[in-house]
Amino acid sequence: MSDIDFKALERAANETRGLSMDAVAKAASGHLGLPLGSAEIGAALFGNSLIYNPKDTKWLNRDYFVLSAGHGSMFLYSWLHLSGYDISIEDIKNFRQLNSKTPGHPEFHDTPGVEATTGPLGQGIANAVGMASACKMAAGKFNTEQHQIFNQKVVVLVGDGCLQEGISQEAISFAGHHRLDNLIVFYDSNDVTLDAMAIETQSEDAVKRFESVGFEVQLVLEGNNIGSLINAYQNAKQSKSGKPQIIICKTTIAKGIPEVAGTNKGHGEAGVKFIDSARKNLGLPEEKFFVSTETRHYFEQHQNQLQKVYQEWQSVFAAWKSANPKLAQLLESAHQKHEAIDIMKQIPEFPTTPIIATRKAGSDILQPVSQYLPLSVSGSADLHGSTLNYIKEGRDFTPACPTGRNIKFGIREHAMGAMMNGIAYHGLFKVSGATFLVFSDYLRPSIRLAALSHLPVVYIFTHDSVGVGEDGPTHQPVETVSGLRMIPNLDVVRPADPEETAAAFSLAYARNDGPTLLSLTRQNLPFLPGTAQHKREGTLRGGYIVVNETAPLRMILIATGSEVQHCVEAAKLLGDDIRVVSMPCTEIFDRQSDEYKQSVLPHGCRNRVAMEAGVTSFWYKYVGLDGKVIGIDRFGMSAPGNTVMKQLGMTAENLVNISKQ
């Protein structure tokens, strides 16, 4: 470590403190505690230890850095600015302003160098575990004995708040069990939370906690000492233990503002009124948003060194491509856009007997889709036997088999959702994950962040209604599907038979600008009338006519999933002037042209009835004030599925009676 310029790194640390203080003061909003308290961690990482290239932000073998404690975003923006990413001093000045590159919490896509959207505490560390898993998969699939093109580390900075959230325990348990030794966690252990000193809400032994789940632990008592931090990182990076690493850093929150340092007042912006004296004590000039020429020069030199590493890797990569053309083609395919119609062609039409549940259809569909998309991976929250989303030729993802395509997440739905996001942030693998639909509430924050971040993840959620039956109301979703439809940029697809399910999977695996949720049945469903082609093409448009009227249109029946069958039967009893519309995905239907939507739901017919085994309020958007909705505005009951459905009015007979009223 004798050749490390500690003076330059200490100067850079203090200048990032100045940038953070100035930005928070100018915005009159933000968090000073972490950017000031962890400045030396930033210096050790961005100024010395991380491997990255701001000129190629998507470099395949870069180290990943995730700020799990996203409220401390000025920490990240300051270090990205110094490191040469496309974040100017004007961007720093526009912290938390409209359309800036420096939003209140880091947002993926918006800011060069931001690897994950973080802020909701605990999400980032679970994202990092997903990234580390994806890196293991990539190394296992693409590295050869002659050429190692993937050997990066995933580094995540967490705080007490991240580790108090339950999702963190789920994530670190997975990481330890799967021996993700490419994961390095920095724990900004400053003994402070927002409301009070941490001792008021936690008393665990962090060292023992992480050791108990299989981490190798280093405790750095001088967490604001750059030399100690660099040494700890090198130990973690070079460890041969085969374990994920954590470096617990005892830091001082809001270091540099003595009036609030080391207290919960230092967490947010309470220290702003003291920044003039703080800046002076740090040796900063009166000029705001100051970065010295010396610091600029240091990072220019550091970038020159990193460029050498990058060019060396490029040489290895070129040799690898030449020696492994098939692997190179596979790697390039990771970013290829696949059309739903092309995926759908890989899925054979289903025989009309026997009838099957859409979850079983999904299992049959997943096999040819996974063969067509060899970089797709799937996982389940300990429910593969029920969700049926196991890739049969894919093996399990384990420490001994990193190329396995089936991830056993365990009973960890929340971490599963955030880890799926991490795999999607990594970018090489198309990931899906499964549980029962009712348990989507366990991972809803992760679903929301996937939608916000435009991540192309796929949720395969089964047991999607009171048709679950005997397990009773705890396992019978009624409000769930409608609630999920409220999340912007989430496509929720509830298919009504195997052919619609084929199109639903095709849509999900083709989408690259956001997540898709497949809502599948436990119970068997009859095939809808019409050709497989008609039903598949109609599903690709979100909604379509299943039964067309043969007399002047009098009434439209609308349904999704398991309730479409009842509309089909009711139409037979109501007359030949009835139209039946299947609406598997309202989000996709809403994106269709006005002309197409008019052709399916003409304005001239206001006599409409919608039916879904769930809450009714959502469907008034489609039936209007003159229409009716048949649904379930209560919790379910424990009984055989058909009995529950009948008891709660989900029958063709009830639909006919209400339609006549």
XYZ file of C-alpha atoms in Angstrom:
661
model
C 0.000 0.000 0.000
C 3.053 2.250 -0.018
C 2.278 3.616 -3.485
C -1.236 4.767 -2.561
C -1.605 8.546 -2.380
C -3.552 8.757 0.859
C -3.294 12.539 0.945
C -5.063 12.753 -2.421
C -7.756 10.329 -1.310
C -8.356 12.212 1.940
C -8.603 15.459 0.011
C -11.118 13.877 -2.386
C -13.149 12.557 0.540
C -13.430 16.030 2.045
C -14.286 17.576 -1.318
C -17.146 15.102 -1.762
C -18.301 16.146 1.685
C -18.331 19.702 0.377
C -20.255 18.731 -2.750
C -22.850 16.894 -0.664
C -23.255 19.771 1.781
C -23.589 22.311 -1.018
C -26.060 20.206 -3.001
C -28.302 19.463 -0.023
C -28.195 23.121 1.045
C -29.063 24.367 -2.450
C -31.930 21.876 -2.765
C -33.077 22.530 0.815
C -33.651 18.782 0.832
C -31.667 15.595 1.151
C -29.520 13.531 3.503
C -26.081 14.530 4.741
C -25.391 11.704 7.173
C -24.184 8.934 4.876
C -22.352 11.038 2.253
C -20.297 12.663 4.984
C -19.940 9.639 7.229
C -18.939 7.245 4.440
C -16.759 9.582 2.399
C -13.653 7.529 3.145
C -15.424 4.384 1.928
C -16.064 6.195 -1.349
C -12.420 7.236 -1.575
C -11.225 3.695 -0.951
C -13.577 2.266 -3.567
C -13.814 4.790 -6.400
C -10.354 6.235 -5.861
C -8.487 2.966 -5.511
C -10.175 -0.451 -5.403
C -13.132 -0.720 -7.798
C -12.626 -1.728 -11.432
C -14.826 0.390 -13.699
C -14.829 2.436 -16.896
C -16.912 5.627 -17.052
C -16.429 5.662 -20.841
C -18.068 2.238 -21.129
C -20.629 2.147 -18.338
C -22.021 -1.228 -19.470
C -18.633 -2.957 -19.662
C -19.377 -6.634 -19.115
C -16.632 -7.199 -16.542
C -16.940 -4.025 -14.505
C -17.308 -4.235 -10.764
C -20.857 -3.415 -9.729
C -21.439 -0.862 -6.985
C -24.894 -0.600 -5.406
C -25.838 2.072 -2.876
C -28.444 0.164 -0.899
C -28.877 3.101 1.466
C -30.200 5.145 -1.433
C -31.186 8.140 0.681
C -27.459 8.959 0.740
C -27.539 9.501 -3.020
C -25.185 12.478 -2.962
C -22.473 10.055 -1.877
C -22.873 8.213 -5.166
C -23.337 11.275 -7.356
C -20.243 12.943 -5.914
C -18.020 9.941 -6.495
C -19.419 9.275 -9.965
C -18.708 12.913 -10.815
C -15.100 12.718 -9.636
C -14.631 9.364 -11.339
C -15.417 10.762 -14.775
C -18.969 9.589 -15.368
C -21.269 11.829 -17.377
C -22.406 13.769 -14.333
C -21.312 17.390 -14.522
C -20.940 19.897 -11.726
C -24.164 21.445 -13.031
C -25.867 18.106 -12.519
C -24.612 18.135 -8.934
C -26.015 21.636 -8.512
C -29.381 20.383 -9.829
C -29.670 17.740 -7.112
C -33.326 16.776 -6.573
C -34.544 19.146 -9.302
C -36.921 18.405 -12.168
C -35.469 16.159 -14.898
C -31.983 16.201 -13.404
C -29.499 13.339 -13.527
C -29.324 13.536 -9.744
C -32.774 12.626 -8.384
C -33.489 12.280 -4.681
C -32.750 8.565 -4.742
C -30.629 6.791 -7.373
C -32.644 5.721 -10.400
C -31.527 3.163 -12.953
C -31.439 4.478 -16.550
C -31.469 8.114 -15.370
C -27.877 8.450 -14.173
C -24.716 6.979 -15.744
C -23.028 4.699 -13.234
C -26.167 3.990 -11.192
C -26.558 0.221 -11.279
C -29.884 -0.043 -9.424
C -32.853 2.028 -8.318
C -32.581 2.148 -4.541
C -34.135 4.034 -1.663
C -36.638 1.628 -0.114
C -34.259 0.196 2.452
C -33.012 -3.340 2.008
C -33.801 -3.511 -1.704
C -30.241 -2.702 -2.731
C -28.558 -5.489 -0.807
C -31.029 -7.994 -2.252
C -30.428 -6.508 -5.721
C -26.710 -7.029 -5.148
C -27.273 -10.678 -4.219
C -29.177 -11.086 -7.483
C -26.366 -9.392 -9.408
C -23.790 -11.611 -7.732
C -25.859 -14.658 -8.691
C -26.018 -13.447 -12.299
C -22.259 -12.864 -12.313
C -21.748 -16.440 -11.119
C -24.057 -17.669 -13.877
C -22.182 -15.637 -16.491
C -18.780 -16.870 -15.333
C -19.987 -20.460 -15.263
C -21.525 -20.268 -18.716
C -18.948 -18.209 -20.599
C -15.533 -18.517 -18.934
C -13.168 -21.151 -20.287
C -9.935 -22.572 -18.930
C -8.030 -20.398 -21.379
C -9.999 -17.169 -21.048
C -11.654 -15.667 -17.970
C -13.920 -12.897 -19.255
C -16.042 -12.610 -16.103
C -14.328 -12.216 -12.727
C -15.853 -9.056 -11.285
C -17.032 -8.243 -7.779
C -20.404 -6.913 -6.664
C -19.991 -4.289 -3.944
C -22.896 -2.916 -1.943
C -22.981 -0.204 0.730
C -25.654 -0.759 3.369
C -26.663 0.984 6.572
C -28.463 0.024 9.747
C -31.824 0.692 8.102
C -31.116 -1.735 5.255
C -30.172 -4.462 7.692
C -33.186 -3.900 9.922
C -35.539 -4.544 7.009
C -36.484 -8.221 6.835
C -35.610 -8.474 3.155
C -31.931 -8.150 4.052
C -32.019 -11.295 6.174
C -33.678 -13.209 3.349
C -31.018 -11.979 0.918
C -27.926 -12.598 3.053
C -29.210 -16.054 3.974
C -29.438 -16.904 0.272
C -26.004 -15.405 -0.409
C -24.354 -17.352 2.370
C -26.019 -20.636 1.460
C -25.057 -20.245 -2.203
C -21.507 -19.177 -1.293
C -21.566 -16.014 -3.391
C -17.924 -15.150 -2.782
C -18.044 -12.448 -5.447
C -20.229 -10.320 -3.134
C -18.608 -7.721 -0.865
C -20.850 -5.835 1.569
C -19.728 -2.587 3.195
C -21.774 -1.953 6.320
C -21.805 1.728 7.293
C -22.238 0.924 10.965
C -22.649 4.345 12.549
C -25.034 3.255 15.336
C -27.666 5.784 14.240
C -31.082 5.537 12.592
C -33.386 8.373 11.575
C -35.440 8.710 14.747
C -32.866 7.883 17.371
C -29.616 6.173 18.193
C -29.667 2.604 16.885
C -29.349 1.138 20.362
C -33.010 2.015 20.909
C -34.125 -0.407 18.175
C -31.367 -3.009 17.792
C -28.938 -4.886 20.001
C -27.787 -7.787 17.852
C -24.175 -8.786 17.316
C -23.660 -8.021 13.634
C -20.491 -10.097 13.413
C -22.244 -13.195 14.716
C -25.320 -12.497 12.576
C -23.346 -12.580 9.353
C -21.076 -15.410 10.409
C -24.145 -17.501 11.221
C -25.396 -17.307 7.629
C -22.032 -18.084 6.066
C -20.294 -14.740 5.548
C -16.646 -14.013 6.204
C -16.587 -10.926 8.424
C -14.070 -8.135 8.934
C -14.649 -5.499 11.584
C -12.972 -2.164 10.843
C -13.105 -0.134 14.025
C -11.622 2.896 12.273
C -14.240 3.058 9.558
C -13.145 6.527 8.483
C -9.548 5.436 7.915
C -8.884 5.020 4.203
C -5.886 2.739 4.666
C -7.867 0.367 6.876
C -10.702 0.309 4.358
C -8.444 -0.423 1.384
C -6.703 -3.164 3.312
C -10.052 -4.721 4.288
C -11.255 -4.609 0.676
C -8.112 -6.316 -0.584
C -8.485 -9.014 2.054
C -12.097 -9.551 0.979
C -11.231 -9.589 -2.709
C -8.380 -12.050 -2.283
C -10.091 -14.333 0.240
C -10.054 -18.035 -0.603
C -12.781 -18.920 1.902
C -15.451 -19.313 -0.775
C -17.788 -17.148 1.307
C -19.496 -13.805 0.669
C -17.712 -10.977 2.426
C -18.838 -8.217 4.757
C -16.736 -5.334 6.016
C -18.351 -3.753 9.063
C -17.120 -0.162 9.221
C -17.578 1.780 12.442
C -18.103 5.249 11.012
C -19.281 8.623 12.283
C -22.510 9.807 10.702
C -22.295 13.365 9.292
C -18.545 13.457 9.936
C -17.302 16.985 9.364
C -20.237 18.796 10.959
C -19.439 18.486 14.682
C -22.753 19.993 15.762
C -24.675 16.940 14.498
C -21.968 14.326 13.838
C -22.561 11.021 15.559
C -26.222 11.766 16.324
C -29.553 11.056 14.638
C -29.767 14.772 13.782
C -26.951 14.130 11.339
C -29.075 11.767 9.232
C -30.978 14.328 7.165
C -30.543 18.026 6.500
C -30.370 19.336 10.068
C -26.669 20.036 9.634
C -27.174 22.431 6.726
C -27.144 25.527 8.931
C -23.628 24.625 10.054
C -22.056 23.917 6.687
C -20.152 27.198 6.288
C -18.072 26.552 9.369
C -17.867 22.846 8.517
C -16.487 23.578 5.058
C -13.903 25.907 6.551
C -12.831 23.309 9.108
C -12.426 20.780 6.309
C -10.058 23.148 4.523
C -12.473 23.924 1.708
C -12.532 27.405 0.127
C -15.582 29.668 0.143
C -16.340 28.658 -3.451
C -19.298 26.284 -3.448
C -19.290 23.016 -5.371
C -15.506 23.091 -5.283
C -13.280 20.361 -6.657
C -9.551 21.053 -6.627
C -7.259 20.768 -9.620
C -5.251 18.232 -7.634
C -8.270 15.984 -7.192
C -9.163 16.283 -10.864
C -5.601 15.312 -11.738
C -5.594 12.365 -9.337
C -8.727 10.882 -10.883
C -7.416 11.476 -14.401
C -4.354 9.449 -13.483
C -6.492 6.816 -11.806
C -8.615 6.548 -14.944
C -5.480 6.018 -16.986
C -4.640 3.032 -14.789
C -8.170 1.677 -15.069
C -8.032 2.073 -18.848
C -5.017 -0.235 -18.911
C -7.038 -2.865 -17.044
C -9.893 -2.341 -19.483
C -7.656 -2.712 -22.527
C -6.074 -5.861 -21.105
C -9.553 -7.305 -20.691
C -10.452 -6.309 -24.249
C -7.502 -8.345 -25.486
C -8.628 -11.358 -23.492
C -12.196 -10.856 -24.716
C -11.089 -10.699 -28.352
C -9.127 -13.919 -27.949
C -12.099 -15.546 -26.228
C -14.438 -14.540 -29.078
C -12.064 -15.930 -31.646
C -11.651 -19.217 -29.788
C -15.318 -19.613 -28.850
C -17.568 -18.380 -31.691
C -20.669 -20.248 -30.461
C -20.306 -18.863 -26.940
C -19.701 -15.410 -28.396
C -22.891 -15.692 -30.438
C -24.789 -16.754 -27.334
C -23.430 -13.798 -25.369
C -24.401 -11.380 -28.117
C -27.916 -12.834 -28.130
C -28.450 -11.555 -24.572
C -29.298 -8.139 -25.963
C -31.259 -9.351 -28.969
C -34.887 -8.247 -29.138
C -37.265 -11.178 -29.487
C -40.753 -10.628 -30.847
C -43.714 -12.264 -29.140
C -44.896 -13.731 -32.428
C -41.532 -15.485 -32.906
C -41.549 -16.900 -29.387
C -45.128 -18.050 -29.866
C -44.127 -20.049 -32.939
C -41.985 -22.252 -30.700
C -45.040 -23.331 -28.680
C -47.078 -26.191 -30.177
C -50.850 -25.919 -30.194
C -52.541 -27.752 -27.347
C -54.838 -30.731 -27.871
C -58.331 -29.848 -26.696
C -58.431 -32.859 -24.387
C -57.759 -33.308 -21.587
C -58.538 -29.939 -20.097
C -55.767 -28.546 -17.896
C -55.070 -25.636 -15.558
C -53.275 -22.623 -16.960
C -50.409 -23.291 -14.515
C -49.973 -26.722 -16.149
C -50.175 -25.118 -19.582
C -47.505 -22.703 -18.391
C -45.240 -25.592 -17.441
C -45.643 -27.114 -20.897
C -45.002 -23.746 -22.535
C -41.912 -22.924 -20.465
C -39.966 -25.875 -21.860
C -39.831 -24.838 -25.562
C -39.534 -21.179 -24.582
C -36.498 -21.913 -22.404
C -34.938 -23.888 -25.247
C -35.509 -20.991 -27.636
C -34.137 -18.509 -25.081
C -31.101 -20.285 -23.599
C -30.242 -17.339 -21.348
C -33.587 -17.485 -19.583
C -33.599 -18.617 -15.951
C -36.460 -19.400 -13.618
C -36.986 -19.721 -9.910
C -39.598 -20.331 -7.262
C -40.136 -19.526 -3.602
C -40.098 -23.186 -2.532
C -43.142 -23.918 -4.707
C -41.846 -25.516 -7.907
C -44.132 -28.484 -7.290
C -47.175 -26.188 -7.310
C -46.216 -23.314 -9.609
C -44.821 -25.828 -12.128
C -42.256 -23.428 -13.565
C -39.244 -25.751 -13.429
C -37.031 -25.835 -16.534
C -36.743 -29.590 -16.903
C -33.381 -29.634 -18.684
C -32.001 -26.718 -16.727
C -30.598 -28.225 -13.486
C -30.465 -26.235 -10.241
C -28.355 -23.139 -9.620
C -25.943 -24.162 -6.851
C -22.347 -23.383 -5.855
C -21.281 -26.554 -7.654
C -23.470 -25.804 -10.686
C -23.530 -22.053 -11.411
C -24.905 -22.765 -14.882
C -28.104 -24.161 -13.386
C -31.203 -22.392 -14.679
C -33.572 -23.145 -11.791
C -33.115 -20.957 -8.740
C -34.425 -22.269 -5.449
C -35.082 -18.989 -3.663
C -36.483 -20.690 -0.575
C -39.411 -19.200 1.316
C -38.097 -15.713 0.642
C -40.589 -13.977 -1.665
C -39.439 -10.430 -0.927
C -35.783 -11.213 -1.563
C -36.797 -13.251 -4.594
C -38.424 -10.183 -6.140
C -35.440 -7.936 -5.426
C -32.941 -10.582 -6.539
C -34.853 -10.969 -9.794
C -34.450 -7.229 -10.225
C -30.728 -7.621 -9.572
C -30.464 -10.306 -12.246
C -32.322 -7.997 -14.633
C -30.044 -5.061 -13.739
C -27.099 -7.303 -14.609
C -28.648 -7.623 -18.035
C -27.574 -10.967 -19.501
C -30.353 -13.249 -18.278
C -34.124 -13.195 -18.703
C -35.420 -14.063 -15.258
C -38.761 -15.330 -14.022
C -39.892 -16.191 -10.526
C -42.923 -17.897 -9.078
C -45.140 -18.103 -6.028
C -48.864 -18.122 -5.279
C -50.605 -14.943 -6.423
C -51.812 -14.100 -2.918
C -48.187 -13.932 -1.762
C -47.383 -11.221 -4.286
C -47.989 -8.885 -1.365
C -44.757 -10.188 0.139
C -42.768 -8.869 -2.831
C -44.926 -5.971 -3.986
C -42.229 -3.348 -3.212
C -39.847 -5.233 -5.505
C -42.517 -5.506 -8.215
C -43.087 -1.764 -7.965
C -39.373 -1.057 -8.351
C -39.164 -3.396 -11.349
C -41.925 -1.395 -13.007
C -40.329 1.923 -12.052
C -36.967 0.779 -13.405
C -38.388 -0.761 -16.611
C -36.915 -4.163 -15.792
C -38.031 -7.042 -18.062
C -38.720 -9.581 -15.327
C -41.483 -12.179 -15.453
C -43.680 -13.181 -12.522
C -45.394 -16.565 -12.783
C -48.043 -16.399 -10.072
C -50.451 -19.290 -9.720
C -53.510 -20.188 -7.616
C -55.018 -16.926 -8.791
C -58.549 -16.836 -7.307
C -60.988 -18.302 -4.804
C -60.795 -21.332 -7.075
C -57.861 -22.301 -4.856
C -60.584 -23.859 -2.719
C -59.894 -25.732 0.481
C -56.923 -23.636 1.632
C -59.442 -20.919 2.379
C -59.405 -17.119 2.417
C -55.790 -16.775 3.571
C -54.739 -18.254 0.238
C -57.556 -16.978 -1.988
C -56.718 -13.658 -3.676
C -59.699 -11.392 -4.292
C -58.235 -7.875 -4.252
C -54.824 -8.930 -5.532
C -55.107 -8.866 -9.327
C -56.868 -5.509 -9.400
C -54.344 -4.103 -6.944
C -51.442 -5.212 -9.123
C -53.068 -3.609 -12.163
C -52.719 -0.281 -10.348
C -48.906 -0.395 -10.641
C -47.843 1.705 -13.642
C -45.816 -0.132 -16.303
C -46.716 -3.588 -14.979
C -48.514 -5.776 -17.513
C -50.831 -8.215 -15.723
C -51.970 -11.098 -17.938
C -54.705 -13.471 -16.756
C -55.243 -16.036 -19.534
C -58.415 -18.102 -19.875
C -57.147 -21.275 -21.536
C -53.881 -22.897 -22.705
C -53.740 -21.035 -26.015
C -54.149 -17.682 -24.314
C -51.461 -18.852 -21.886
C -49.098 -19.523 -24.794
C -49.533 -15.951 -25.976
C -49.213 -14.647 -22.402
C -45.804 -16.291 -21.962
C -44.740 -15.009 -25.380
C -45.672 -11.462 -24.389
C -43.826 -11.755 -21.106
C -40.626 -13.152 -22.553
C -40.614 -10.685 -25.443
C -41.077 -7.579 -23.313
C -37.916 -5.568 -22.623
C -39.244 -2.302 -21.185
C -40.939 -3.485 -18.017
C -42.184 -6.435 -15.975
C -45.008 -8.820 -16.833
C -47.089 -10.770 -14.340
C -48.801 -13.993 -15.389
C -51.835 -14.864 -13.266
C -52.531 -18.594 -13.625
C -55.117 -20.993 -12.254
C -54.807 -23.941 -9.961
C -58.003 -25.468 -11.374
C -58.556 -26.941 -14.832
C -60.267 -24.713 -17.408
C -62.147 -25.662 -20.593
C -60.843 -24.537 -23.947
C -62.500 -21.423 -25.295
C -64.176 -21.566 -28.701
C -62.176 -20.475 -31.714
C -58.893 -21.455 -33.279
C -55.611 -21.437 -31.410
C -54.366 -18.754 -33.791
C -57.359 -16.499 -33.112
C -56.991 -16.788 -29.344
C -53.239 -16.307 -29.377
C -53.362 -13.282 -31.664
C -56.192 -11.797 -29.646
C -54.227 -12.200 -26.435
C -51.257 -10.401 -27.990
C -53.593 -7.390 -28.271
C -54.743 -7.619 -24.666
C -58.414 -8.232 -25.444
C -60.451 -9.667 -28.279
C -63.820 -11.085 -29.284
C -64.219 -14.741 -28.328
C -67.876 -15.078 -29.322
C -69.241 -12.729 -31.975
C -72.903 -11.849 -32.170
C -74.841 -13.015 -35.221
C -77.683 -10.527 -34.731
C -77.576 -6.773 -34.011
C -75.409 -6.305 -30.921
C -77.411 -5.973 -27.705
C -74.961 -6.790 -24.909
C -71.228 -7.314 -24.313
C -69.943 -9.743 -21.685
C -66.336 -9.115 -20.569
C -64.167 -11.404 -18.462
C -60.650 -12.647 -17.796
C -59.118 -15.960 -16.832
C -61.353 -18.601 -15.325
C -64.496 -16.474 -15.705
C -64.447 -16.261 -19.515
C -65.914 -19.765 -19.684
C -69.010 -18.542 -17.823
C -69.512 -15.706 -20.294
C -69.312 -18.170 -23.171
C -71.969 -20.382 -21.577
C -74.146 -17.418 -20.624
C -74.094 -16.104 -24.188
C -75.617 -19.366 -25.386
C -78.525 -18.805 -23.009
C -78.950 -15.070 -23.572
C -79.255 -15.102 -27.358
C -77.398 -14.571 -30.612
C -77.109 -10.825 -30.048
C -74.494 -11.260 -27.290
C -70.773 -10.630 -27.708
C -68.162 -12.194 -25.414
C -64.838 -10.413 -24.948
C -61.835 -12.009 -23.279
C -59.610 -9.354 -21.698
C -56.469 -11.165 -20.500
C -54.402 -7.976 -20.222
C -56.111 -4.623 -19.795
C -52.803 -2.735 -19.936
C -51.980 -4.065 -23.393
C -55.548 -3.562 -24.577
C -55.430 0.061 -23.446
C -52.302 0.589 -25.579
C -54.074 -0.520 -28.755
C -55.317 1.928 -31.344
C -58.666 3.597 -30.792
C -59.884 1.876 -33.927
C -59.107 -1.572 -32.546
C -60.569 -0.840 -29.127
C -63.738 0.420 -30.809
C -63.973 -2.771 -32.819
C -63.959 -4.827 -29.622
C -65.895 -2.516 -27.292
C -67.928 -0.153 -29.480
C -69.149 2.994 -27.769
C -72.590 2.383 -29.183
C -73.154 -0.618 -26.922
C -73.391 0.524 -23.310
C -75.155 -2.600 -22.118
C -72.118 -4.358 -20.704
C -71.446 -6.861 -17.933
C -67.959 -7.684 -16.642
C -67.136 -10.734 -14.566
C -64.025 -11.545 -12.544
C -63.479 -13.558 -9.372
C -62.192 -10.529 -7.527
C -63.141 -7.043 -6.403
C -65.479 -5.206 -8.742
C -64.353 -1.561 -8.716
C -61.663 -1.920 -11.392
C -64.062 -3.078 -14.088
C -66.307 -0.008 -14.181
C -63.636 1.505 -16.414
C -64.852 -0.875 -19.129
C -68.562 -1.248 -18.440
C -69.287 2.417 -17.671
C -72.045 3.853 -15.522
C -74.702 1.876 -17.375
C -72.933 -1.454 -16.996
C -72.785 -4.134 -14.311
C -69.887 -5.947 -12.672
C -70.097 -9.397 -11.123
C -67.258 -10.010 -8.720
C -66.280 -10.819 -5.158
C -66.140 -7.878 -2.761
C -65.419 -10.015 0.266
C -62.889 -12.621 1.357
C -63.366 -16.212 0.294
C -64.058 -19.382 2.257
C -62.647 -22.824 2.840
C -64.384 -25.408 0.656
C -63.737 -27.176 -2.646
C -62.958 -24.642 -5.359
C -66.068 -25.249 -7.441
C -68.216 -24.909 -4.333
C -66.623 -21.582 -3.410
C -67.017 -20.263 -6.934
C -70.681 -21.211 -6.998
C -71.326 -19.863 -3.516
C -69.817 -16.503 -4.474
C -71.706 -16.162 -7.750
C -69.034 -17.112 -10.256
C -71.359 -19.143 -12.512
C -72.973 -18.782 -15.909
C -76.407 -18.999 -14.279
C -75.737 -16.028 -12.007
C -74.350 -14.082 -14.942
C -77.508 -14.750 -16.937
C -79.750 -13.675 -14.059
C -77.892 -10.427 -13.436
C -77.688 -9.651 -17.155
C -81.475 -9.833 -17.350
C -82.048 -7.422 -14.481
